[in-house]
mmCIF file of C-alpha atoms in Angstrom:
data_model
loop_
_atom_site.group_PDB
_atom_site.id
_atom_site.type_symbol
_atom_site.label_atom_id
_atom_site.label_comp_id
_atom_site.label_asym_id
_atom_site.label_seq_id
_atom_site.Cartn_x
_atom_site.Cartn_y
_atom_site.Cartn_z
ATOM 1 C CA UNK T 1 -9.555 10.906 7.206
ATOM 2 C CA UNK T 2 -6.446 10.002 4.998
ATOM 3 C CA UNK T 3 -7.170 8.426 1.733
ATOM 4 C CA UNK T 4 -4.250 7.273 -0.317
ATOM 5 C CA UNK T 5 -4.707 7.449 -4.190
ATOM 6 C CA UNK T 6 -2.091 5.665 -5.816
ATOM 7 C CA UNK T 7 1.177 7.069 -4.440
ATOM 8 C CA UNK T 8 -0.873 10.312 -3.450
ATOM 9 C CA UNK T 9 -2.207 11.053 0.629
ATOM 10 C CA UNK T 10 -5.385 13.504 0.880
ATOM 11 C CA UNK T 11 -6.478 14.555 3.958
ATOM 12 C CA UNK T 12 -10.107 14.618 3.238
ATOM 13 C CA UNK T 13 -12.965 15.481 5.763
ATOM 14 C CA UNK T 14 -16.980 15.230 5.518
ATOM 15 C CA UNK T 15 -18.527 17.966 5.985
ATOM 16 C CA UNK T 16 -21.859 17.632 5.501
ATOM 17 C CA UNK T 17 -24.485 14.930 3.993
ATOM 18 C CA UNK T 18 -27.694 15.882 2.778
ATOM 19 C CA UNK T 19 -29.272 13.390 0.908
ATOM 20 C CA UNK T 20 -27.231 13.403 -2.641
ATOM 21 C CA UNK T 21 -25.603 16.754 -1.573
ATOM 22 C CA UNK T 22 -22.105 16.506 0.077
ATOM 23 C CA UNK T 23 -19.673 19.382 1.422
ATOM 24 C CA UNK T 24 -16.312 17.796 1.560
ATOM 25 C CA UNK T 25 -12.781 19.236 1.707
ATOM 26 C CA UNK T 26 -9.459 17.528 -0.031
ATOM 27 C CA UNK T 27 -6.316 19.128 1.289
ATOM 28 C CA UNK T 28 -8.371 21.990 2.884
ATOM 29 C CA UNK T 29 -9.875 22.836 -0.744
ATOM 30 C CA UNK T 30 -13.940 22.957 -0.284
ATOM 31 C CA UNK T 31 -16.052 20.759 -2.551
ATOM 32 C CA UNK T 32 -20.024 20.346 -3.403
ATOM 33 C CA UNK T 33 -20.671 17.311 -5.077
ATOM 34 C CA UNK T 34 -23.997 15.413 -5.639
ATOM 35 C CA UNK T 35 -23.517 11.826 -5.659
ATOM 36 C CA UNK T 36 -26.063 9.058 -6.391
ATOM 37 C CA UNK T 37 -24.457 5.376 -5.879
ATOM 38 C CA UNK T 38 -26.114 2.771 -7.878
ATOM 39 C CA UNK T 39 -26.301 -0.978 -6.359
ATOM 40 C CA UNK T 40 -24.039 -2.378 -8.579
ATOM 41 C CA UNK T 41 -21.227 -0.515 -7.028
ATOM 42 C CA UNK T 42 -20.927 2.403 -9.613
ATOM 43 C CA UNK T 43 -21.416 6.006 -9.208
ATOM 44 C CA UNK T 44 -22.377 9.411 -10.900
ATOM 45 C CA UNK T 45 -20.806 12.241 -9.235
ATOM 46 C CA UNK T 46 -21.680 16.294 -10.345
ATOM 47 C CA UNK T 47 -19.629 18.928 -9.537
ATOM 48 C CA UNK T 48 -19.975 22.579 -11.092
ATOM 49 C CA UNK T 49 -21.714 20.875 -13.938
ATOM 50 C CA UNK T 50 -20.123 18.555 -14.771
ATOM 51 C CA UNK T 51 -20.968 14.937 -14.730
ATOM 52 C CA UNK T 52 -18.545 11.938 -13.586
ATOM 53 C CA UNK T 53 -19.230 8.309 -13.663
ATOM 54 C CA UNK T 54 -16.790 5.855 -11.468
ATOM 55 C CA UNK T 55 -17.120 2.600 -10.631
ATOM 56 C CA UNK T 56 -16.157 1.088 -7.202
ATOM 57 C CA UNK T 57 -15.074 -2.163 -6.193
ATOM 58 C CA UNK T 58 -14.556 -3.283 -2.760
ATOM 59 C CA UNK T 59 -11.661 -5.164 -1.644
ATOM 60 C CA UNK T 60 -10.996 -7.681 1.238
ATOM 61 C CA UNK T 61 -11.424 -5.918 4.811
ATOM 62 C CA UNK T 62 -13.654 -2.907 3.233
ATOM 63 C CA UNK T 63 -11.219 -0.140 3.457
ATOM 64 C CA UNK T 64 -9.448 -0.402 0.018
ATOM 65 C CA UNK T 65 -11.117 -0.077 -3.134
ATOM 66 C CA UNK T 66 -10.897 -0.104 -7.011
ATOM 67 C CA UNK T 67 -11.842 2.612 -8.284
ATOM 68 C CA UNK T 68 -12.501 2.534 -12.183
ATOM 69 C CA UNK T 69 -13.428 6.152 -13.715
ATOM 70 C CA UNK T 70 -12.238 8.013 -17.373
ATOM 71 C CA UNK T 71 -10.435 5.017 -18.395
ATOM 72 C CA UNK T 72 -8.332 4.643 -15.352
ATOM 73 C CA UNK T 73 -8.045 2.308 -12.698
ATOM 74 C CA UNK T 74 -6.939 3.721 -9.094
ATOM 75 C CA UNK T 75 -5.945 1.555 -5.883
ATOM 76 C CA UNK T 76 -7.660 3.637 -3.304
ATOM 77 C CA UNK T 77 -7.175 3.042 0.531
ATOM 78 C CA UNK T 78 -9.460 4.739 3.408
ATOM 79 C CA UNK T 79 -6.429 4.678 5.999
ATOM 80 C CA UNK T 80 -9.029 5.429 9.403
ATOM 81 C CA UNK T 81 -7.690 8.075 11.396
ATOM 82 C CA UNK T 82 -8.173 6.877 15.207
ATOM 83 C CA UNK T 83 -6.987 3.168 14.284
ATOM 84 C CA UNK T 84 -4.158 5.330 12.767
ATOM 85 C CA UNK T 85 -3.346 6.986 16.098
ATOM 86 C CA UNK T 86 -4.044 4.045 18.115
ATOM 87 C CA UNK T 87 -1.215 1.746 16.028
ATOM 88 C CA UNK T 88 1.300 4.815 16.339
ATOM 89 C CA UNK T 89 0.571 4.741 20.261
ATOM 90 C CA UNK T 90 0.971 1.578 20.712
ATOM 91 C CA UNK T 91 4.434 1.258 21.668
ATOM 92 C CA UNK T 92 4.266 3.863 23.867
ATOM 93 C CA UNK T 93 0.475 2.259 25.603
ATOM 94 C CA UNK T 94 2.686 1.507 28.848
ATOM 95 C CA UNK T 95 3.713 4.972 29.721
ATOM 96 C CA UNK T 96 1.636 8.133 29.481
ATOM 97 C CA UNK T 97 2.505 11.075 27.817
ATOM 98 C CA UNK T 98 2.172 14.294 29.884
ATOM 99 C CA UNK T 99 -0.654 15.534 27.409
ATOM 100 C CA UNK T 100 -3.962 14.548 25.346
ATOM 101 C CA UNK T 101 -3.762 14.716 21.918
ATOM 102 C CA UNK T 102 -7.003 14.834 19.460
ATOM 103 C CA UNK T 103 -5.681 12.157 16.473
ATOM 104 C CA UNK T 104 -8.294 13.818 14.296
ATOM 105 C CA UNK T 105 -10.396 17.035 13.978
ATOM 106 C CA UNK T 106 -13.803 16.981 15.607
ATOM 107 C CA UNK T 107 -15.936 18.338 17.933
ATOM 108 C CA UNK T 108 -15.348 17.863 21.487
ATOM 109 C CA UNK T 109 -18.211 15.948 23.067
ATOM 110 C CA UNK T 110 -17.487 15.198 26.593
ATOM 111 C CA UNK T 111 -14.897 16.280 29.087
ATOM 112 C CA UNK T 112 -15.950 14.033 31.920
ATOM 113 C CA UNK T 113 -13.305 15.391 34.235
ATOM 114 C CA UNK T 114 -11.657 18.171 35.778
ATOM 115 C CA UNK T 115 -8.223 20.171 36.656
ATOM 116 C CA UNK T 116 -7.228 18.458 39.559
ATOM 117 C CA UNK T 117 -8.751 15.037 39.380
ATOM 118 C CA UNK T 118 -6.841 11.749 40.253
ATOM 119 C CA UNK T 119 -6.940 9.238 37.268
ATOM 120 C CA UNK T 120 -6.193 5.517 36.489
ATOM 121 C CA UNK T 121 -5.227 3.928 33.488
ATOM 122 C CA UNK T 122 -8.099 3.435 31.735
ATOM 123 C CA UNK T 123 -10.035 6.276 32.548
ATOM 124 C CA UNK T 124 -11.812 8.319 29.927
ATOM 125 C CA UNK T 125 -10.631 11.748 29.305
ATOM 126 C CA UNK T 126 -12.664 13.228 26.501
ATOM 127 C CA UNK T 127 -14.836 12.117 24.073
ATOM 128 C CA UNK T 128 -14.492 13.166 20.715
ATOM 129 C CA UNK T 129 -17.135 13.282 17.425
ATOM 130 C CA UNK T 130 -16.174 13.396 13.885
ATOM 131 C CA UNK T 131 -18.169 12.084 11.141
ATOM 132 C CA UNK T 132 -20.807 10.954 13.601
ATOM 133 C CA UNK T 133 -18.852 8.733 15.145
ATOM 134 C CA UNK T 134 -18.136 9.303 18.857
ATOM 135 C CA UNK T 135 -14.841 7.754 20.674
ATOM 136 C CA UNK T 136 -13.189 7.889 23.743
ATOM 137 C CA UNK T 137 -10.110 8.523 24.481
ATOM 138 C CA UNK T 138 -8.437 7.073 27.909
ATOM 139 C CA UNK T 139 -5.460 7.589 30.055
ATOM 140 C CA UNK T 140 -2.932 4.973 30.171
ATOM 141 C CA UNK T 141 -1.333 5.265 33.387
ATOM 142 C CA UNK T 142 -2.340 7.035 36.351
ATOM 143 C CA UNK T 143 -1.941 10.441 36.970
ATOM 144 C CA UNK T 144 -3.510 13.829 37.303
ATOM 145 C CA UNK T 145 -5.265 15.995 35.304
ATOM 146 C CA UNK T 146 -2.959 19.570 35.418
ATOM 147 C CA UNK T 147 -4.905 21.611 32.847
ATOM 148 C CA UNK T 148 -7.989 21.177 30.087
ATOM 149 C CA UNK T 149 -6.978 23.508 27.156
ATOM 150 C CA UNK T 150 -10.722 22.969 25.341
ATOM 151 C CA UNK T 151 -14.534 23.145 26.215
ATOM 152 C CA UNK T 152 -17.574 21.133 25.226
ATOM 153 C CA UNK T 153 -18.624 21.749 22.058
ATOM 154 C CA UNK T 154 -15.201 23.173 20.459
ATOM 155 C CA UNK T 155 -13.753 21.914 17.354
ATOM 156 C CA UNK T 156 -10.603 20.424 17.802
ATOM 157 C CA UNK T 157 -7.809 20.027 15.078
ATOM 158 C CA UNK T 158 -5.685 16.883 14.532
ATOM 159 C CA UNK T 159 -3.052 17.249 16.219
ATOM 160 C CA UNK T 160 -4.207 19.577 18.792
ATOM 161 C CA UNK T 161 -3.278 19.229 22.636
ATOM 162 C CA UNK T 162 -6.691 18.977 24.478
ATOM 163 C CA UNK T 163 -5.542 18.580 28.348
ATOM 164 C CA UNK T 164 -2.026 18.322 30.236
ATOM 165 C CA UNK T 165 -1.462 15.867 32.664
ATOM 166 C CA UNK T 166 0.907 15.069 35.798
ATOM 167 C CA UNK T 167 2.085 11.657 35.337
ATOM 168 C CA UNK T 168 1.855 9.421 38.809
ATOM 169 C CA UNK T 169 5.306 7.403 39.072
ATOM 170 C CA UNK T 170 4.601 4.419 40.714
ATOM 171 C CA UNK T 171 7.750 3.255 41.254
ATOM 172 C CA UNK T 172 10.015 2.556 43.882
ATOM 173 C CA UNK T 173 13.441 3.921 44.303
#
């Protein structure tokens, strides 16, 4: 996910939850943290050893927060990757591209086609997982599917062309 600090962008991706324990990495660095959130919205992070204390403060719509730590405040906003995509795409939702593109890494769920099949706008392609969420992703015109460059079960990158397509023109000359 991209989280904005301020003027700064980190790309920063979960990997792992266990209980207090979390393996995260900012701009591809690793980190282990242990993190225990108190209800009143502050928090006491440790990492190698040291102790951190931060309070958060939620902001209209739930994706932006205050964040008040070592006598600093910081604007912070969780900018979510697929709703990201999807805004970007937008514009270009009436005419399909002649590829599938993950928006963010993952791990591919579900490829519930195959090289060769005949598809309609609105068909689902692949599903993709990351952070436990799963989403689909669809075609937006018809057309057919000329090559699927990943398997079920392989970690995809953002960015990262999953299938190629043959675009169906519909129309008339």
């Amino acid at each position: 996910m991209e989280i904005h600090i301020g003027e700064r962008v980190a790309d920063v991706t979960l990997v792992s939850k266990e209980g207090n324990k979390v393996q995260l990495t900012i701009d591809g660095v690793p980190y282990d943290v242990d993190i225990v959130m108190a209800e009143n919205g502050s928090c006491s992070i440790l990492h190698n050893g040291k102790s951190y204390n931060a309070e958060l403060i939620r902001k209209e719509g739930g994706k932006s927060y205050t964040v008040n730590a070592h006598y600093q405040s910081y604007n912070i906003d969780i900018i979510d990757s697929q709703a990201k995509y999807l805004r970007m795409r937008k514009g270009a939702e009436e005419k399909q591209e002649d590829k599938i593109v993950s928006p963010m890494p993952g791990k591919v769920v579900k490829i519930p086609v195959k090289v060769g099949d005949r598809l309609q706008a609105g068909d689902i392609v692949v599903v993709i997982e990351a952070m436990k969420m799963q989403s689909n992703y669809k075609v937006s015109s018809d057309c057919v599917v000329k090559d699927i460059l990943v398997n079920e079960g392989d970690s995809v990158n953002s960015n990262q062309v999953i299938m190629t397509l043959d675009v169906i023109n519909n129309e008339q000359d």
